XYZ file of C-alpha atoms in Angstrom:
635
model
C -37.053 3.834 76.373
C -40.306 4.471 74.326
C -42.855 2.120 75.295
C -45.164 0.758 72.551
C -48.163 3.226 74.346
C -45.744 5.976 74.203
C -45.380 4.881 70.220
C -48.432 4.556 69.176
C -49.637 8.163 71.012
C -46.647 9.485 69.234
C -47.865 8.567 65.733
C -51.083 9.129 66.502
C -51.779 12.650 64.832
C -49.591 11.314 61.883
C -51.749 8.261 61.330
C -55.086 10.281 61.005
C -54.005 13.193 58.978
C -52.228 10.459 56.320
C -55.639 8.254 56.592
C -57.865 10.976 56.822
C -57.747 11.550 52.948
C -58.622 8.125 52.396
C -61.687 8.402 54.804
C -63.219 11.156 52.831
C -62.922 9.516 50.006
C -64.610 6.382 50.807
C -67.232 8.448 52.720
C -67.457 10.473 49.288
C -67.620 7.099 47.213
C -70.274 5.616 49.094
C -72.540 8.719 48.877
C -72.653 8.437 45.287
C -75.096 6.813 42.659
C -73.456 3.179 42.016
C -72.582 3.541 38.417
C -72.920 0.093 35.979
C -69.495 -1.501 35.801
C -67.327 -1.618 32.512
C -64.094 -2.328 31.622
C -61.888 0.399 30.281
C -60.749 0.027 26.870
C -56.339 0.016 26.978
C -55.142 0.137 24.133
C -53.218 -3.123 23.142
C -49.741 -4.389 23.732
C -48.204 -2.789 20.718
C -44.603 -5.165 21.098
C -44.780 -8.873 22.566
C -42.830 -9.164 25.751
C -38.751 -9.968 24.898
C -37.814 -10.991 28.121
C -34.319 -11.861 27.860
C -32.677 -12.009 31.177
C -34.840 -14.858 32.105
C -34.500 -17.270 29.151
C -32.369 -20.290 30.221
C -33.097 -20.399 33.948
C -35.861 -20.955 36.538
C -38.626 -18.171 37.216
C -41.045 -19.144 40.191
C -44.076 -16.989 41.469
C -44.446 -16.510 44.821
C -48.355 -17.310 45.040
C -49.578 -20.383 46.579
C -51.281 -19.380 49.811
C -54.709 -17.622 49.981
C -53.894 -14.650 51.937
C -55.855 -11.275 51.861
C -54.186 -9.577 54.387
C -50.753 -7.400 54.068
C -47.836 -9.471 54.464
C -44.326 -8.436 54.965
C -42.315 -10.337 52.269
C -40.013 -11.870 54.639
C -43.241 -14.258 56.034
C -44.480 -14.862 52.687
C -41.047 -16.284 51.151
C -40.572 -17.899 54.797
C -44.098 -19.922 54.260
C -43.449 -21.314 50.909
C -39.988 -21.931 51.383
C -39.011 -20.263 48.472
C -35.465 -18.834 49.725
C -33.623 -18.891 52.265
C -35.321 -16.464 54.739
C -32.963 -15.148 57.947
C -34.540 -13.841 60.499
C -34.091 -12.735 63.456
C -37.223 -12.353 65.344
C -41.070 -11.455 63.966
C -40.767 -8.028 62.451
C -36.802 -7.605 62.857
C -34.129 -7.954 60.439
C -34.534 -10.362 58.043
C -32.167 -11.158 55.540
C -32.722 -13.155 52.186
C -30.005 -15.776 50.304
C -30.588 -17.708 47.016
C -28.554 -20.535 46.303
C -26.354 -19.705 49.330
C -24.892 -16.492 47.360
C -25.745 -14.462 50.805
C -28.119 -11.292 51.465
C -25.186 -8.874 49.844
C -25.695 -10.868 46.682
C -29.259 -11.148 46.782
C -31.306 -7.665 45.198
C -35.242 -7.085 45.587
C -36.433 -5.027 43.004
C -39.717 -2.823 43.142
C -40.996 -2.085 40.210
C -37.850 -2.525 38.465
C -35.626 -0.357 40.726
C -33.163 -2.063 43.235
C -34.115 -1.522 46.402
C -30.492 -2.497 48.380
C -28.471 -0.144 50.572
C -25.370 1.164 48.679
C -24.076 1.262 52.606
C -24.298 -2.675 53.380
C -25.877 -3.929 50.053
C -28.513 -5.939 52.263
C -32.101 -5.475 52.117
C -34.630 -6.127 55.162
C -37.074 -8.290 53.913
C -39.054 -7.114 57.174
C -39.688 -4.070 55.755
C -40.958 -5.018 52.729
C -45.241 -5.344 52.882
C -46.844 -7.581 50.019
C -50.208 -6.409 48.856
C -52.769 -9.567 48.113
C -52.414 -8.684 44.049
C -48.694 -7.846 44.265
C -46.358 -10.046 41.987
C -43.234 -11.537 43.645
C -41.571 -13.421 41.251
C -38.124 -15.050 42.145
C -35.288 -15.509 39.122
C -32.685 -17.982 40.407
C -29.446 -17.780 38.472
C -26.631 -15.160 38.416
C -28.180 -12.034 36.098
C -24.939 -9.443 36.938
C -25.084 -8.899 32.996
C -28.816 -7.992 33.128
C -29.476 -6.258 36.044
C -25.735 -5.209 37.234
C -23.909 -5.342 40.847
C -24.776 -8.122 43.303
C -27.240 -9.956 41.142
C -25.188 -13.098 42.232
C -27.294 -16.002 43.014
C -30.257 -14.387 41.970
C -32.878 -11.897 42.702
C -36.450 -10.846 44.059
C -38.958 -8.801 41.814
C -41.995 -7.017 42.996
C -44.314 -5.539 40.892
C -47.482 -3.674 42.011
C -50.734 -4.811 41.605
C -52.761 -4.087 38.454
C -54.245 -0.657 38.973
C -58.329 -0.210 38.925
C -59.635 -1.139 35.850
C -63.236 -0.802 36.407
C -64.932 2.202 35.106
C -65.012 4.905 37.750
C -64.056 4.983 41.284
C -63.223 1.758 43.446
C -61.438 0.539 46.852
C -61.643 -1.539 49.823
C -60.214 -1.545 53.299
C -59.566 -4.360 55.523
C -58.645 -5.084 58.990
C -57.247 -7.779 61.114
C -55.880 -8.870 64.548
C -53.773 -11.767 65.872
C -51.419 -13.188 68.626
C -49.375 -11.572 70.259
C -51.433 -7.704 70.208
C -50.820 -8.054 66.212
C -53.466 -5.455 64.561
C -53.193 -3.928 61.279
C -55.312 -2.318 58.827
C -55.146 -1.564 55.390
C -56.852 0.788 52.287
C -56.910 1.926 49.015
C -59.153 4.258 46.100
C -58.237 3.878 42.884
C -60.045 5.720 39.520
C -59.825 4.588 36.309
C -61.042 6.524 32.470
C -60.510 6.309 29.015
C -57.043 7.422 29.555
C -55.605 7.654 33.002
C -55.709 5.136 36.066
C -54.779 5.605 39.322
C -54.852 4.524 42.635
C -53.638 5.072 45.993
C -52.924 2.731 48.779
C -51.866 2.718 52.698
C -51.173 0.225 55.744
C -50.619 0.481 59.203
C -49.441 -2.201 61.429
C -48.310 -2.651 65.071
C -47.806 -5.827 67.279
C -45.908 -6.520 70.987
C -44.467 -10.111 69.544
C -44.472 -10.646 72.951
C -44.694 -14.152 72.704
C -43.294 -16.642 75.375
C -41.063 -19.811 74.559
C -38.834 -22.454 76.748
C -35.694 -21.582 78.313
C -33.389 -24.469 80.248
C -32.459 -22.923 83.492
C -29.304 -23.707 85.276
C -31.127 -26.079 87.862
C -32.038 -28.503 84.250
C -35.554 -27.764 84.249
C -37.713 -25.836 81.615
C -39.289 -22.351 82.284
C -41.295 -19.804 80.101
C -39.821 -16.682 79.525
C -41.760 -13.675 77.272
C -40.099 -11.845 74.498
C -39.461 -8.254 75.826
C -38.467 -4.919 73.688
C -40.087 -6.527 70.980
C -42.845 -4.082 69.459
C -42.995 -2.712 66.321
C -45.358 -0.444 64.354
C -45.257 0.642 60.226
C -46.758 2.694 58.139
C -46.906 2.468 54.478
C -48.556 4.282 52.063
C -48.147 3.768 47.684
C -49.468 5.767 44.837
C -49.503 4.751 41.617
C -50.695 6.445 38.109
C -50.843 5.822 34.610
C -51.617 8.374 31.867
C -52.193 7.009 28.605
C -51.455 10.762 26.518
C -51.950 9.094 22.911
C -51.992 6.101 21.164
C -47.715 6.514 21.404
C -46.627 8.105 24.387
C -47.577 6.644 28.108
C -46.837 8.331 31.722
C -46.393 6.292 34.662
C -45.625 6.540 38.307
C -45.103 5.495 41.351
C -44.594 7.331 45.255
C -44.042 4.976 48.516
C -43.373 6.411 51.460
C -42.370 4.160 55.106
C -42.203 4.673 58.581
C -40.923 2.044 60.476
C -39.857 1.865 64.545
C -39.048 -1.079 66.337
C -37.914 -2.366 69.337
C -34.619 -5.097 69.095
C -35.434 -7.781 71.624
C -32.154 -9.507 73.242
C -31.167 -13.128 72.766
C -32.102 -15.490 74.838
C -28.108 -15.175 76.356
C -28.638 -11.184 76.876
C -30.012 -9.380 79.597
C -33.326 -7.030 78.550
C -31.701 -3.920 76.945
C -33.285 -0.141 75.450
C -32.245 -0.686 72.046
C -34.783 0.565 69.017
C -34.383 1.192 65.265
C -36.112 3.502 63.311
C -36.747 3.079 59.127
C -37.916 6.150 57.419
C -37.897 5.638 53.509
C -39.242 7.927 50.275
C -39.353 6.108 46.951
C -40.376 7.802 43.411
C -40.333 6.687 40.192
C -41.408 8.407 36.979
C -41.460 6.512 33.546
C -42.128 7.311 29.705
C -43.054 4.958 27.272
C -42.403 5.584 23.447
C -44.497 3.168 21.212
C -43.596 4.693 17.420
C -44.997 1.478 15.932
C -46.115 -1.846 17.069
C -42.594 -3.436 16.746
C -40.532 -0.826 18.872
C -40.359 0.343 22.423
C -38.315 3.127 23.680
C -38.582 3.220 28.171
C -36.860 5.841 30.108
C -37.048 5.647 33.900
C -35.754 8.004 36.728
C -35.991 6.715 40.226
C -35.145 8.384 43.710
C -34.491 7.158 46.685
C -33.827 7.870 50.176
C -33.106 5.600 52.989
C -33.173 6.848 56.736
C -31.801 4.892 59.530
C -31.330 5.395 63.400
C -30.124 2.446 65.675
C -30.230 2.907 69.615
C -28.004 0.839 71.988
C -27.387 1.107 75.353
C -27.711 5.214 75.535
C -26.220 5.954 72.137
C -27.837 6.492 68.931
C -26.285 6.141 65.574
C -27.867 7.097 62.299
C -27.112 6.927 58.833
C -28.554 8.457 55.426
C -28.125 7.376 51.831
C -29.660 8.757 48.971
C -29.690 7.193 45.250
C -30.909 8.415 42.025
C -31.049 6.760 39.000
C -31.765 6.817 35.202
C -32.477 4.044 32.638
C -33.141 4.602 28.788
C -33.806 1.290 27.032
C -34.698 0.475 23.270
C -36.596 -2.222 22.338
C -37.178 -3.852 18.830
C -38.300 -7.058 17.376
C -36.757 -7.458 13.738
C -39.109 -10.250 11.896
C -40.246 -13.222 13.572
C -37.428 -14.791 14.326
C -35.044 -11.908 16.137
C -35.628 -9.482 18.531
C -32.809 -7.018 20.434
C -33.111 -4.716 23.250
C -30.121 -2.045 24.117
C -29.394 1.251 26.713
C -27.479 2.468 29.412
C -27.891 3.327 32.867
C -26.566 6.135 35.122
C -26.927 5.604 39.024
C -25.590 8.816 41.723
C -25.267 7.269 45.125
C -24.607 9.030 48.095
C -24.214 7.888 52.141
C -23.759 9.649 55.105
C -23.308 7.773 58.724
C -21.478 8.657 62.014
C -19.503 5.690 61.562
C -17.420 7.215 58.619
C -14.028 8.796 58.824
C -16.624 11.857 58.457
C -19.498 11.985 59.582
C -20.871 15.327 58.509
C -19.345 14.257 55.061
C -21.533 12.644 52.041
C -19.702 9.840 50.647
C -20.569 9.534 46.967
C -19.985 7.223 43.605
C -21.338 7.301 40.142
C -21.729 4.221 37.950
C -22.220 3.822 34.068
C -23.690 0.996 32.121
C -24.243 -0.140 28.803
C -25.813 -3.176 27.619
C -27.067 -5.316 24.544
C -29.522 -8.288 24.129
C -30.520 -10.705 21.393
C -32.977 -13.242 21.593
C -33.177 -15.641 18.606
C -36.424 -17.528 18.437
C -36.849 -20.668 15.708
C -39.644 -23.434 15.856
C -37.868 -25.575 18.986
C -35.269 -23.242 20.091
C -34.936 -20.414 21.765
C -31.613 -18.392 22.011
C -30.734 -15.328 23.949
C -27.268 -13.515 25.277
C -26.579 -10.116 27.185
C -23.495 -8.047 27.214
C -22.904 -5.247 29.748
C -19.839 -3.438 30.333
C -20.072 -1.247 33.335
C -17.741 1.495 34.979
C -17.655 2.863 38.755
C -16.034 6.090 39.897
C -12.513 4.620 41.851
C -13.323 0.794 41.243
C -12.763 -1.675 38.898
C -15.879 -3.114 37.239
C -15.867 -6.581 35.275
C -17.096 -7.360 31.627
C -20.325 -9.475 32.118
C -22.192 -11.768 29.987
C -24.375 -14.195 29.914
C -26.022 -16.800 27.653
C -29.434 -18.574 27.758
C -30.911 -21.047 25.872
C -34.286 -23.186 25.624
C -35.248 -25.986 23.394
C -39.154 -28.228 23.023
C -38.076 -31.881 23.190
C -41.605 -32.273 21.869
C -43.976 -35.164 24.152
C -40.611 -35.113 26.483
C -40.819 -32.228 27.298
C -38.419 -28.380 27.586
C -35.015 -28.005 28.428
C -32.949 -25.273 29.382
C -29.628 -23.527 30.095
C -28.043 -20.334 31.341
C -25.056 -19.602 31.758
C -22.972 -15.799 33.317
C -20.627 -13.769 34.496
C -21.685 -12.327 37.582
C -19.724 -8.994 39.596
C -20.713 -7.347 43.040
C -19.162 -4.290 43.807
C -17.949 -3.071 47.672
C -20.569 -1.059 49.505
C -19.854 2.163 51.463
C -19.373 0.708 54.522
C -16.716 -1.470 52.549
C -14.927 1.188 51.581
C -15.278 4.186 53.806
C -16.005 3.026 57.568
C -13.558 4.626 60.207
C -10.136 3.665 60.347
C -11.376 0.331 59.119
C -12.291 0.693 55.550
C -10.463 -0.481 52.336
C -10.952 1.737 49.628
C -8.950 -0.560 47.606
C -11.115 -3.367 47.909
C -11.991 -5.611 44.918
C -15.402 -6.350 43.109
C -16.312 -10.035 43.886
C -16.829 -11.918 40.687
C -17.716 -15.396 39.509
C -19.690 -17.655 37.307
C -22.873 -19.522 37.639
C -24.424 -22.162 35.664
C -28.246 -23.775 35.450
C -29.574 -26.804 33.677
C -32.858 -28.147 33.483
C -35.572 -30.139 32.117
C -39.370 -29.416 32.819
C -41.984 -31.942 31.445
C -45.540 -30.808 31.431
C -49.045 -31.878 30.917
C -52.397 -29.981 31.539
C -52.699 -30.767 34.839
C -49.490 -31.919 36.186
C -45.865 -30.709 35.744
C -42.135 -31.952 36.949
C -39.094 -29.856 36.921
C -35.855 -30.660 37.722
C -32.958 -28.438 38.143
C -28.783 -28.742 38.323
C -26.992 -25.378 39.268
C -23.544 -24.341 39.676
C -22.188 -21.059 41.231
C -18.526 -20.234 42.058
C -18.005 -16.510 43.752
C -14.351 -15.131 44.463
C -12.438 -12.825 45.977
C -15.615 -12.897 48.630
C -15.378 -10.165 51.112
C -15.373 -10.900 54.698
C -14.891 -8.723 57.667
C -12.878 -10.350 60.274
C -10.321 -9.276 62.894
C -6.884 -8.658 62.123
C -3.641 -9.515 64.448
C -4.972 -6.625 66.848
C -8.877 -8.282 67.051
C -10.025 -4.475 65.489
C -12.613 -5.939 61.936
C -11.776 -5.115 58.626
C -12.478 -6.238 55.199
C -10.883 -8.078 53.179
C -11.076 -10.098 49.567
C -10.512 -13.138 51.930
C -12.354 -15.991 50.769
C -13.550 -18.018 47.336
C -16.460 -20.106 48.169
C -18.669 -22.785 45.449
C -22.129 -23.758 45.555
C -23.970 -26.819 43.400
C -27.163 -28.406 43.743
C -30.387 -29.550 42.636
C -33.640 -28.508 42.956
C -37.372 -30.300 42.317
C -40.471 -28.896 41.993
C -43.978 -30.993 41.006
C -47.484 -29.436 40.669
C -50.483 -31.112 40.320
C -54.512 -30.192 39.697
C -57.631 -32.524 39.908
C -61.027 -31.473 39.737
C -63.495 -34.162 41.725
C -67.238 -32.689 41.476
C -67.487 -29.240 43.280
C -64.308 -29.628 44.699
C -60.669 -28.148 43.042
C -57.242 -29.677 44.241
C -53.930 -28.609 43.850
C -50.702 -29.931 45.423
C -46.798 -28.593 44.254
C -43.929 -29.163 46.102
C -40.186 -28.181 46.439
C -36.865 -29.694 47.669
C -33.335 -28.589 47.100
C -30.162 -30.465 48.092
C -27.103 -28.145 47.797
C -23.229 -28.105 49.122
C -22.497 -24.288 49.245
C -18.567 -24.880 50.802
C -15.670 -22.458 51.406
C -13.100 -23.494 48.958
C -10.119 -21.024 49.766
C -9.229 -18.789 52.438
C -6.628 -16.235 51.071
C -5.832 -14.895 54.725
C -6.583 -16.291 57.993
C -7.546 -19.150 59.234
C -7.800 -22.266 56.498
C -9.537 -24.922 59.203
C -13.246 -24.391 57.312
C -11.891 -25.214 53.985
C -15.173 -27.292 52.406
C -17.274 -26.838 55.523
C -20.879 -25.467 54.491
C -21.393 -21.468 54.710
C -23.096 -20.517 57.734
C -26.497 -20.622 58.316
C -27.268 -21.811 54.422
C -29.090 -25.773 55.287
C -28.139 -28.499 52.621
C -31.481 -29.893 52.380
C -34.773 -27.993 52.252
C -38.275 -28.093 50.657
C -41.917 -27.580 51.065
C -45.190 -28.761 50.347
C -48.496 -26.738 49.554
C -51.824 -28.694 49.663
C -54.922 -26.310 48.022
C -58.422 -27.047 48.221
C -61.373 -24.849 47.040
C -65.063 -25.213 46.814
C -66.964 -22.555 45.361
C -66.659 -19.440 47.652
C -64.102 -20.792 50.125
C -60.057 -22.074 49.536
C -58.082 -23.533 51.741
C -54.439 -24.313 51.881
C -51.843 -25.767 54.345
C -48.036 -25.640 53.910
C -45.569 -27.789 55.505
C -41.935 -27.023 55.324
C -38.500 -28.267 56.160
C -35.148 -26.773 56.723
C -32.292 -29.071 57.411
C -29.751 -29.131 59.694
C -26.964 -25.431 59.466
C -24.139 -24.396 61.445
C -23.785 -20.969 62.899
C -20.709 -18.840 62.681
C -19.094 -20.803 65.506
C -19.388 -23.707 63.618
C -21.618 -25.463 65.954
C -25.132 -27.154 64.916
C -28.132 -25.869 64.578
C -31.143 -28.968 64.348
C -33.458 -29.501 61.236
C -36.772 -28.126 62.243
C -40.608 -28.163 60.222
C -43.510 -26.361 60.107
C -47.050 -26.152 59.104
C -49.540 -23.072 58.476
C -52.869 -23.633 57.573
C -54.702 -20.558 55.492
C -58.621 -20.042 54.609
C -60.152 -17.838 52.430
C -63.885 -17.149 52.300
C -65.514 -14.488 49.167
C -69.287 -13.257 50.301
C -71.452 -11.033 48.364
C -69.995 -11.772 45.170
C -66.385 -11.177 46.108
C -67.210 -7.869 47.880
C -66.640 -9.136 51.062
C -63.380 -11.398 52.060
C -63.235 -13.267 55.708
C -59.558 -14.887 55.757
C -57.796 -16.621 58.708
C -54.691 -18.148 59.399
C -52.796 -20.260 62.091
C -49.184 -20.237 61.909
C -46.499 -22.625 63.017
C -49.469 -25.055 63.546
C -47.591 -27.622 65.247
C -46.474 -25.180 67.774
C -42.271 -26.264 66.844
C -39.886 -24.859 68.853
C -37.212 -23.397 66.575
C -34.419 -21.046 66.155
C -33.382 -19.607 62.067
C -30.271 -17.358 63.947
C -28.715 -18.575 67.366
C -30.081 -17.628 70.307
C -32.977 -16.038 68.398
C -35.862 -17.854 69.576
C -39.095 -17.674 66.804
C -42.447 -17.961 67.813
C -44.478 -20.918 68.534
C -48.147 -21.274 67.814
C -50.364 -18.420 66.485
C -53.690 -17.150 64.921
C -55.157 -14.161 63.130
C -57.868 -13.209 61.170
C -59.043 -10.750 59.183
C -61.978 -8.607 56.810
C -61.933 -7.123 53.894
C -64.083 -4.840 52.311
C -64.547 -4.082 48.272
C -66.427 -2.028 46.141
């Protein structure tokens, strides 16, 4: 088994020819003359920002803790409580849910393309590192008629942070270490004129998580056992450009490359075991932008992707490969004041190879079609906006979608809101093509979802209160047949309804800036039919999806230094047995310092302050207490 010395020798040569570009070019940077700093004169927005798909329904930004260091977006959502976060173990799988829809029914997005495997339609939030000026923005609410298959419950957006504006050359690196051997580093060059910006950015992390935690043995007394085969170590690296050829025509684009390996520790009922996964990933994205006056927008996008996968276990390695490219043409106009419309299509090529297909030197493959249309309808107090998308997949059925969104000023009283869709998520590969146990003739899942709201606001303060409904049928499930052998099936229909509260508040006393917001969400996702099988769940709560949750983040900052602590709460879940799992909470406390004005950032952190003893999947014990810290380093 490759030990986490034999890992890090092995990447070794890879790490310093990828980071020895980015030496040179800070050596380079220092060396020269510091030039006076400007900003660079973009031209301006030439069409206000029609954002249709969101208009009805709640939009929340993932941004509350003062963190400088690179986080993997599966911690970040986990410490504000922001979804519902599944993970295994630090740094393994971890799976994402939104109004108990499920991580098949939950899409990231980066940079606008959809980042889930056509082969299981889940995407590992562990994977995922989050830049301190990235943009996560969460949109709860079905959006199938926006943004296509498996937009179900709703959806995760990441958008890169802005690119160097300053005149000239600029970067930063940054370093930090933690518990449990954590280390990582981090850096980036970017160069911005008249007319192009770019920048270019790369991480590198490794850790043991060989952390310790309780363990009853069969005598009834406690003892301390330490997380083995748990070490993992990424590399990331992003590059990003924008070429500004006229006052009409703009060139973007953006490159990510990954390298991920990491060990799979056993549960706390399994022996130690040599099992390892390795992630290898290459992203690319190239987009035009067509301005012909300052009421019109024409985008075209082409993305590629290519997704990598080995899994060891127990002697035996299995891989699998998919590939996806993609094309998106949009127009945008707005027609007076009043109306605005936005219309294209999209053309997506998917293709998936693994040795647990019915071939496995065989690429399975599927092409899908879209069309859409938006309208957004904008008067004094209302606002008004519905999407239509038809879409069509080689060998499958694919529903008509919809939805409608509305928003009205109640004046001193505040905003309401509503949204309501049709929402579709199509079978993945696996689905479909897996060995002897595949359906080909499997359905799309389909439903509708509903949101109502009310949000009052003042300057300084703000209350929000939200009522959702989702319903989701023909659900597919694999589960054993009348030989015990797995197979899916359109087996289930299962409804979720809720509310959910947030409250932000800001108070300035002297020096001193507060802020305080908060979340809690009561919800009854239930299986409401069973069309085969076993009916003794019927209106028992999905697995692993708690009824209660919420969080609270307290913010203080003083001139060069912010603080922040965050407390959160998950209620009581069941596991796929059906048995309990307890309520547990915990705190984090974050600080922040900016020296030499904002060129140099000291940040620190202490997780799960309270040192709780926990578990988010059975028998997968998380960590208890833990610090890091780290420095960062701009010019």
């Amino acid at each position: 088994m490759p030990t986490t010395a034999l890992i890090m020798k092995k990447f070794a040569s890879c790490k310093t020819a990828l980071f020895f570009p980015f030496l040179c070019c800070f050596l380079s940077l220092s060396a020269q003359e510091t030039a006076p700093e400007k900003n660079v004169a973009l031209p301006p927005a030439t069409i206000r920002d029609v954002r249709f798909e969101r208009t009805g329904y709640t939009v929340r930004n993932s941004d509350s803790l003062p963190v400088q260091g690179i986080l993997i977006l599966s911690d970040r959502l986990r410490w504000e409580n922001a979804v519902d976060v599944r993970a295994n173990a630090p740094g393994t799988l971890a799976t994402l849910s939104i109004r108990g829809a499920g991580p098949n029914r939950t899409p990231v997005y980066w940079n606008g393309v959809n980042l889930q495997s056509p082969m299981n339609g889940v995407v590992d939030a562990a994977l995922l590192p989050i830049w301190p000026d990235d943009k996560v923005e969460i949109h709860f609410g079905g959006q199938s008629a926006a943004l296509s298959s498996g937009a179900m419950g709703g959806s995760l957006h990441i958008e890169q942070g802005r690119q160097a504006l300053r005149s000239g050359w600029s970067g930063e690196i940054h370093g930090a270490t933690g518990s449990f051997s954590h280390h990582s580093m981090r850096a980036g060059a970017g160069f911005a004129g008249p007319r192009f910006v770019g920048s270019v950015r790369g991480a590198y992390r490794n850790a043991l998580n060989n952390f310790t935690y309780p363990v009853r043995g069969l005598d009834g007394n406690l003892y301390k056992v330490r997380q083995v085969n748990n070490a993992a170590e990424e590399l990331d690296i992003q590059q990003f450009n924008q070429l500004i050829i006229n006052s009409k025509n703009t060139l973007k684009t953006a490159c990510w490359f990954q390298n991920v390996f990491r060990e799979i520790p056993p549960a706390n009922t399994e022996a130690p075991r040599n099992s390892w996964q390795r992630d290898r990933a290459h992203r690319g994205i190239l987009q035009w932008e067509y301005t012909p006056n300052r009421r019109a927008r024409w985008t075209h996008r082409l993305a590629g992707l290519d997704d990598y996968l080995a899994f060891h276990l127990s002697g035996d390695t299995d891989t699998s490969h998919s590939r996806q490219l993609l094309f998106q043409s949009e127009f945008s106009n707005v027609a007076g004041r009043s109306f605005a419309w936005r219309t294209g299509v999209n053309a997506l090529r998917q293709w998936a190879q693994a040795d647990g297909y019915s071939d496995s030197t065989r690429w399975f493959g599927q092409t899908r079609l879209s069309s859409f249309a938006m309208g957004e309808w904008r008067l004094k107090r209302f606002q008004f906006s519905t999407v239509l998308r038809q879409e069509w997949a080689e060998k499958q059925a694919s529903p008509f979608t919809w939805s409608v969104g509305g928003r009205w000023k109640g004046g001193r009283a505040g905003e309401g809101r509503f949204h309501i869709s049709r929402n579709f998520n199509l079978p993945t590969f696996n689905d479909r093509f897996w060995q002897t146990l595949g359906n080909p003739d499997l359905l799309p899942e389909k439903g509708y979802s509903a949101d109502i709201g009310w949000k009052f606001q003042k300057t300084d303060y703000s209350i929000e209160i939200t009522g959702f409904h989702l319903i989701l049928d023909d659900w597919i499930l694999w589960q054993p047949d009348a030989s015990g052998l797995f197979r899916p099936g359109n087996l289930r229909k299962v409804w979720s309804r809720g509310i959910e509260l947030n409250a932000f508040g800001r108070k300035k006393a002297g020096r001193w800036t507060f802020q305080v917001s908060g979340r809690a969400q009561g919800s009854a996702t239930t299986l409401e039919a069973v069309y085969s099988g076993a009916t003794n769940q019927l209106g028992q709560q999905l697995p692993y999806t708690p009824r209660f949750s919420g969080g609270l983040q307290l913010r203080a900052q003083r001139g060069i230094v912010t603080a922040a602590y965050s407390q959160q709460f998950t209620g009581k879940r069941f596991d796929q047995h059906a048995q309990v799992l307890r309520s547990f909470q915990t705190g984090h406390l974050f600080v922040t310092c900016q020296c030499w004005k904002g060129r140099l950032l000291l940040d620190a952190r202490i997780e799960n302050i309270w040192n709780t003893r926990y578990e988010i999947i059975r028998y997968r014990q998380m960590p208890g207490r833990s610090a890091g810290i780290g420095v960062t380093f701009r010019w």
